[in-house]
Coordinates of C-alpha atoms in Angstrom, one line a residue:
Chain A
X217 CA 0.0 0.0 0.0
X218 CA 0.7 3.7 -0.6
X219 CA 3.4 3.9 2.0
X220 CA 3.5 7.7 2.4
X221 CA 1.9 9.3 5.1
X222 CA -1.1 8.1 7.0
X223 CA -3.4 5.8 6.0
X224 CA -6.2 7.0 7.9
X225 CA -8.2 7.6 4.2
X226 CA -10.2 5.2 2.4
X227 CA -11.2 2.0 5.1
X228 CA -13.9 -0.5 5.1
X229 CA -16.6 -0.6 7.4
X230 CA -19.1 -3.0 8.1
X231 CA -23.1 -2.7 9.5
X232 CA -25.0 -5.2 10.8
X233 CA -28.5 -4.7 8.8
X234 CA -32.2 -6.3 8.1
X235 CA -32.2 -6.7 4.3
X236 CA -34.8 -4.7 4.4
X237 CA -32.9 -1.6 5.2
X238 CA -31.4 -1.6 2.0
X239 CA -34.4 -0.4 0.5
X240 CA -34.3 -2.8 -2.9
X241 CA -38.1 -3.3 -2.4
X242 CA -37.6 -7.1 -0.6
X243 CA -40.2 -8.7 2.3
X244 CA -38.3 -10.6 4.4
X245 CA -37.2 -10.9 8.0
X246 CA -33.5 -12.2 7.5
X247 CA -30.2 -10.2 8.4
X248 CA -26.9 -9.3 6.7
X249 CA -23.5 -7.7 7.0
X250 CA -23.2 -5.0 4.8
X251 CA -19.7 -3.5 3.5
X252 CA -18.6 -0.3 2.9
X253 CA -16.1 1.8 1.5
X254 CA -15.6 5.3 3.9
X255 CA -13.2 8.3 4.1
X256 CA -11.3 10.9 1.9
X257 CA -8.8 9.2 -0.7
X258 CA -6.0 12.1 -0.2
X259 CA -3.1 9.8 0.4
X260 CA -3.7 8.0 -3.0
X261 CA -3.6 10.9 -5.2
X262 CA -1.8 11.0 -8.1
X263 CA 0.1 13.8 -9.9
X264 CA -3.3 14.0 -12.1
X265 CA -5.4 14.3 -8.9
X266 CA -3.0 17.4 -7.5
X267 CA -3.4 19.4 -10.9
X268 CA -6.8 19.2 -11.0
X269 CA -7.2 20.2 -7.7
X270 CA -4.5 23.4 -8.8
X271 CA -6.6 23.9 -11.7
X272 CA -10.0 24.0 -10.0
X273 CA -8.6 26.4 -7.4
X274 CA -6.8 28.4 -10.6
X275 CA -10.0 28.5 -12.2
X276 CA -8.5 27.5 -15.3
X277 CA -11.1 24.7 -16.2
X278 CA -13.9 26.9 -16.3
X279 CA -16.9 25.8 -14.9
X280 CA -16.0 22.4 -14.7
X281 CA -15.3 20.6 -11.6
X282 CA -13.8 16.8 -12.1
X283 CA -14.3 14.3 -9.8
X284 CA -11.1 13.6 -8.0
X285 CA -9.9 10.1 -6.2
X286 CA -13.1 9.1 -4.3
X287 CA -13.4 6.1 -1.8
X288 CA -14.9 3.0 -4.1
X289 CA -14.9 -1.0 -3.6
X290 CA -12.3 -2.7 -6.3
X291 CA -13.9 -5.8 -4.8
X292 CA -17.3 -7.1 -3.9
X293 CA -18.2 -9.4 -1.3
X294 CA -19.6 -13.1 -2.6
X295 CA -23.2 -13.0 -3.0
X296 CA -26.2 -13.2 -0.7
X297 CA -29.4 -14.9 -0.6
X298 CA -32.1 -14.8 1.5
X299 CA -35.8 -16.5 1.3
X300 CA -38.7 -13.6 1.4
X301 CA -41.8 -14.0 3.2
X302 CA -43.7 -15.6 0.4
X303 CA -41.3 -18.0 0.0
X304 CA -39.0 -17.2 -3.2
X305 CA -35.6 -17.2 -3.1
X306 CA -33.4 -14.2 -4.0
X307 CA -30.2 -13.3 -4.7
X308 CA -27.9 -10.0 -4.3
X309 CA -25.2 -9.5 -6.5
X310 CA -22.6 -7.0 -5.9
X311 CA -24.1 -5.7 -2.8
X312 CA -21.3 -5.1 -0.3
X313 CA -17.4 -4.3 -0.9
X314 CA -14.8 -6.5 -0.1
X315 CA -11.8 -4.1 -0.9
X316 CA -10.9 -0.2 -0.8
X317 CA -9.2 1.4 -3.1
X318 CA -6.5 2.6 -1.1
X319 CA -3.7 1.3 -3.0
X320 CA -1.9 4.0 -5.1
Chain B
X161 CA -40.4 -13.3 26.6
X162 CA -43.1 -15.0 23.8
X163 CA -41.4 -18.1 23.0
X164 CA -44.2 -19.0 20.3
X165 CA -43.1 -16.2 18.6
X166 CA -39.4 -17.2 18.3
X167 CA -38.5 -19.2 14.5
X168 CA -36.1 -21.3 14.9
X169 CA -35.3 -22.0 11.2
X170 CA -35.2 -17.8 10.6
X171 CA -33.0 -17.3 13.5
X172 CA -30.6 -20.0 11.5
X173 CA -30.8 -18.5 8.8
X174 CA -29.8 -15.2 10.0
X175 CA -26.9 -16.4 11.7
X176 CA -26.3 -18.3 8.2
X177 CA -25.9 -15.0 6.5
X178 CA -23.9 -13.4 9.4
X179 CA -21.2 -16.2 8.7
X180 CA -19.2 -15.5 5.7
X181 CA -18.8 -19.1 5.0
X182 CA -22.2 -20.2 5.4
X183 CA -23.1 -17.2 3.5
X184 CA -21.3 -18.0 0.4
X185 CA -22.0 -21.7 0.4
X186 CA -25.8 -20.8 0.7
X187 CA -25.6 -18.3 -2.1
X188 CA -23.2 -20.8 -3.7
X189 CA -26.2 -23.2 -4.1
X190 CA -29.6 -21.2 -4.2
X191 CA -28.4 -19.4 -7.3
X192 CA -28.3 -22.8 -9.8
X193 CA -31.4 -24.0 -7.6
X194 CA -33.7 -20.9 -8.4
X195 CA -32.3 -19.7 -12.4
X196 CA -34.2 -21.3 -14.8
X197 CA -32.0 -22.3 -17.6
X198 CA -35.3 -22.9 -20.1
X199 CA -38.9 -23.1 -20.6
X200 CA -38.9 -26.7 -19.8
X201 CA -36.7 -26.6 -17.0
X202 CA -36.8 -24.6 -13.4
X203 CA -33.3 -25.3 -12.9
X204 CA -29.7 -27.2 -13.7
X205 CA -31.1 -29.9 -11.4
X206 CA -27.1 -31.4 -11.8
X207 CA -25.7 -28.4 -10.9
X208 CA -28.4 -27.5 -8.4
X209 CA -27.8 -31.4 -6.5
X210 CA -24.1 -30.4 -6.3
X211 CA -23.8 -27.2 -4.7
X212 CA -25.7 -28.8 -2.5
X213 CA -23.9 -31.2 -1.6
X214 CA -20.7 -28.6 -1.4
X215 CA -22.7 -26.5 0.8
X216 CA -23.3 -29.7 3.4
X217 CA -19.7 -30.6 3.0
X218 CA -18.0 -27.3 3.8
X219 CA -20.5 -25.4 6.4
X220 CA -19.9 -26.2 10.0
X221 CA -22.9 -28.8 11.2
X222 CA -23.7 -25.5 13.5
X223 CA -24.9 -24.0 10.8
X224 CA -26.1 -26.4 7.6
X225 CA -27.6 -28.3 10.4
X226 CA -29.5 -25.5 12.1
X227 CA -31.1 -24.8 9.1
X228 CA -31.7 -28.3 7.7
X229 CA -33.0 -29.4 11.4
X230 CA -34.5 -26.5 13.0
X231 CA -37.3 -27.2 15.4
X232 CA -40.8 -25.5 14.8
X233 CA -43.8 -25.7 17.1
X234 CA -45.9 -28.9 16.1
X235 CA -48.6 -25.5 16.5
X236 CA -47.0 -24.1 13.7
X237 CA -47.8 -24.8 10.0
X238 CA -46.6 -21.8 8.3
X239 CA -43.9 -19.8 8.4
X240 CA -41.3 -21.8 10.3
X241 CA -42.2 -25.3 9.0
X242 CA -42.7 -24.2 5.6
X243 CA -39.1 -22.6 5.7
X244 CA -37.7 -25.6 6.7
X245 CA -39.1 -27.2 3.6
X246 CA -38.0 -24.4 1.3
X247 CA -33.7 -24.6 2.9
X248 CA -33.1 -27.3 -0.1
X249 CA -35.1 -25.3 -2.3
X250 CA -37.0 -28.2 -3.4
X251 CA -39.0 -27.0 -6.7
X252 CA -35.5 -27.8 -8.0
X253 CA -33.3 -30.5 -6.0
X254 CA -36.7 -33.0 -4.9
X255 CA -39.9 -32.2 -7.0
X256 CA -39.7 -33.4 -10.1
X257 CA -42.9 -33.9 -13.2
X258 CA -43.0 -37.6 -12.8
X259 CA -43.2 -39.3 -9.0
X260 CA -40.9 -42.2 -9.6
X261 CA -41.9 -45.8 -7.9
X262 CA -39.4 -45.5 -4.3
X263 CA -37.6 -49.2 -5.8
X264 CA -36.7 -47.7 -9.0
X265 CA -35.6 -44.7 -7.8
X266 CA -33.2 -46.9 -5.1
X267 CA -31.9 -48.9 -8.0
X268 CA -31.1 -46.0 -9.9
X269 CA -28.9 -45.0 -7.0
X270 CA -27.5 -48.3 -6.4
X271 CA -26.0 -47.2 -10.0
X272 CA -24.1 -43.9 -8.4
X273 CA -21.2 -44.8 -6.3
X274 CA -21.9 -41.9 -4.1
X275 CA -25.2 -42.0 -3.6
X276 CA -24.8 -46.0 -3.4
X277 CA -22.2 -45.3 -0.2
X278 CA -24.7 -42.8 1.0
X279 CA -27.5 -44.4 1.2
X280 CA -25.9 -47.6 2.7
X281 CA -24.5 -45.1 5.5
X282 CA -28.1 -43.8 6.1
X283 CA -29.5 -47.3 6.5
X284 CA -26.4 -48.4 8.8
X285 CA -26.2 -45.4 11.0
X286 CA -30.3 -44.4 11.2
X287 CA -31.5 -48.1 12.1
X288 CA -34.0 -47.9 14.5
X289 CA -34.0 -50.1 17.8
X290 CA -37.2 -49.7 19.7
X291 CA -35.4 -51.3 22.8
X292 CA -32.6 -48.5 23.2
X293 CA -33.1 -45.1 24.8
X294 CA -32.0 -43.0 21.6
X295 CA -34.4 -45.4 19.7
X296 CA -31.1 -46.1 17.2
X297 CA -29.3 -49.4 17.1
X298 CA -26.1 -47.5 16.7
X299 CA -26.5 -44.7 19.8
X300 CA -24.8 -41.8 18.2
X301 CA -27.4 -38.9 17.1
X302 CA -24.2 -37.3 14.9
X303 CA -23.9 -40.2 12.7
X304 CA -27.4 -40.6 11.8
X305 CA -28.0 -36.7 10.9
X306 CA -24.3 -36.9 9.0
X307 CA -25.6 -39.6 6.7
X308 CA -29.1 -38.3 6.6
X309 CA -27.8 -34.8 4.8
X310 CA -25.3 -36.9 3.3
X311 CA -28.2 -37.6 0.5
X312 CA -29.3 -34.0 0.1
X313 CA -27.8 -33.7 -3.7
X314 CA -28.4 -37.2 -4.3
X315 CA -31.1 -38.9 -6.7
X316 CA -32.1 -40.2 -2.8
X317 CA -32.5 -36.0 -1.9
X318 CA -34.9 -36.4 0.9
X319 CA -36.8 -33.2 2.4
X320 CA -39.9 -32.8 5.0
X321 CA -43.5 -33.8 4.3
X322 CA -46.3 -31.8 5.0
X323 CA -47.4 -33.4 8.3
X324 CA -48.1 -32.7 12.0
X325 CA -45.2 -34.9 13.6
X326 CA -41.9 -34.4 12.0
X327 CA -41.4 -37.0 8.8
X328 CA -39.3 -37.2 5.5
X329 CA -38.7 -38.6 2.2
X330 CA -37.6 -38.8 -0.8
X331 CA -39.3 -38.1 -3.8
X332 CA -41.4 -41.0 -4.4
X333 CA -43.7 -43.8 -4.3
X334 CA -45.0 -47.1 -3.6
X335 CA -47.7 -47.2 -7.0
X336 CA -46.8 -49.5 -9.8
X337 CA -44.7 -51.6 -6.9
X338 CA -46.4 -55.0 -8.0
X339 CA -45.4 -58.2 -6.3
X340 CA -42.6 -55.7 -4.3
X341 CA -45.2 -53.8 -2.9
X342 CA -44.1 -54.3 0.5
X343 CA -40.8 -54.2 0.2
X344 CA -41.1 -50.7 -0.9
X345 CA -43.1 -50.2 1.7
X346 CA -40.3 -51.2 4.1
X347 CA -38.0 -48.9 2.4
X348 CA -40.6 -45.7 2.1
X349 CA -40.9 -46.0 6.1
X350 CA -37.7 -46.0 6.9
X351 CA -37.5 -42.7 6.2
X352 CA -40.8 -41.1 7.0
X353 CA -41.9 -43.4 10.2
X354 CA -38.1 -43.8 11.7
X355 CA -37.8 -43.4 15.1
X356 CA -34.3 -43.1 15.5
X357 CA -34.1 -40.6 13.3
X358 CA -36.9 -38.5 14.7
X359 CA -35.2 -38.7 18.2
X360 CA -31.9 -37.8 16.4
X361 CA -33.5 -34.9 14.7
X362 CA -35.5 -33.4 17.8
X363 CA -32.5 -33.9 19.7
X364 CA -30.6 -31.7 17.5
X365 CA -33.5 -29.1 17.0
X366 CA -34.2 -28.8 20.9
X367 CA -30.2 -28.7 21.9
X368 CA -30.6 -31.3 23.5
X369 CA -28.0 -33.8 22.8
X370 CA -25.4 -30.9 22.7
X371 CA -22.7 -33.1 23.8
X372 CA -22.1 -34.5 20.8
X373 CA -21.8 -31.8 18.9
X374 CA -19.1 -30.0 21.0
X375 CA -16.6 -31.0 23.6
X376 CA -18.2 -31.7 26.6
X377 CA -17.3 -28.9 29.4
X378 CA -14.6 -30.3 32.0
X379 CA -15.8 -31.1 34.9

């Protein structure tokens, strides 16, 4: 990993949740763990992510403002099923993270 | 604290999910058991059978068990019963168009080598002895649920039946049996009117025979 400075950026976190906090519509009693990726990305910025923070302060991109390093999964967790209260089976893909991307 | 309320097989399958190994091995096999893969077909009934079967051999018994042996209220004939039914996700792995005559169906797993061995471990280790306490020939509870989920991805898949008292088979019957009519009989009972593995299953559901499933405590 990055190596310079703190690593106190980009981290997973985990929350203990009904599925039906997740608000995908489901009816069902049963639980998970759900992943996520949290905190500012600073110490994995690249030459490309300090210019355009120089150029936004400059102003010399007009009115654009890019997005700069943000805190994302590069790997999801395995999949999740669950049985709903009419009795049908489904399964979440790509639900919860698995890895930050705090590498630089 | 209502203890009517409490479901047995939900709270298993919560704890399931907060596991990442039971988790993934449960994912691992209701995915081919629920995608239909044509018109004609629900499911990859082969590939279905053995994630199964994957799923039984790499979850802790803490967990494939407490889902596959949960204990419901005999008031209950809903939600945690029916649950029960539903962990193999039987539309796929035990229903099929056609109920097959129980004789054939064992001769066509006589011609599996695994489910051969795993049906000859479920007769040896779930023989019921009315004169022993446990109500099993061989006393050991662990045994007889191990070879009893040890046909769960097998032609053999047994599941629950929709009864009051707790009784299983697998999917098929005793029509068309002819002159061997009561030999499939004899065969169709051992599974749904065993005693030993009734006690074996209750034992597990209530916690009751704990001991065998973990070290006993030192005294």
């Amino acid at each position: 990993r990055g190596g310079r400075g703190r690593n106190h950026g980009c981290v997973l976190k985990q929350v203990h949740l009904n599925v039906t906090d997740l608000g995908l519509g489901y009816r069902t009693k049963e639980e998970l763990i759900f992943r996520y990726c949290s905190g500012p990305c600073v110490n994995s910025e690249t030459n490309y992510d300090k210019i355009l923070n120089n150029l936004t302060h400059n102003k010399k991109l007009e009115q654009d403002s890019p997005h700069r390093a943000c805190c994302r999964p590069t790997a999801f967790d395995d999949d999740l099923s669950f049985l709903d209260d009419n009795l049908e089976y489904h399964t979440l893909k790509r639900h919860s993270a698995k890895r930050v991307n705090i590498s630089t | 604290p209502a203890v009517t309320k409490e479901n047995n097989c939900l709270n298993a399958a919560k704890a399931c999910n907060l596991n990442d190994t039971c988790k993934k091995y449960r994912s691992a096999y209701i995915s081919p058991c629920t995608s239909r893969v044509s018109t004609a077909e629900v499911c990859n009934k082969r590939k279905c059978h053995k994630a199964l079967r994957q799923f039984f051999d790499k979850v802790p018994p803490k967990h494939s068990y407490g889902m596959l042996f949960c204990s419901c209220p005999p008031s209950d004939q809903s939600a945690c019963t029916e649950r029960r039914r539903q962990t193999i996700v039987p539309v796929c792995s035990y229903e099929d168009k056609e109920t097959p005559n129980c004789l054939s169906l064992q001769a066509s797993c006589k011609t599996n080598y695994i489910c051969r061995s795993r049906l000859a471990d479920f007769f040896a280790n779930c023989q019921p002895e009315p004169r022993s306490l446990s109500g099993c020939l061989k006393e050991n509870y662990a045994d007889c649920l191990l070879s009893y989920s040890g046909l769960i991805g097998t032609v053999m898949t047994p599941n629950y039946l929709r009864s009051p008292h707790i009784s299983v088979s697998p999917f098929c019957d005793c029509s068309n049996s002819g002159n061997s009519k009561e030999e499939c009989e004899t065969f169709t009972q051992f599974f749904t009117d065993n005693s030993c593995l009734r006690n074996a299953i209750q034992a597990f559901g209530n916690g009751t025979d704990v001991g065998v499933w973990q070290p006993a405590p030192p005294v």
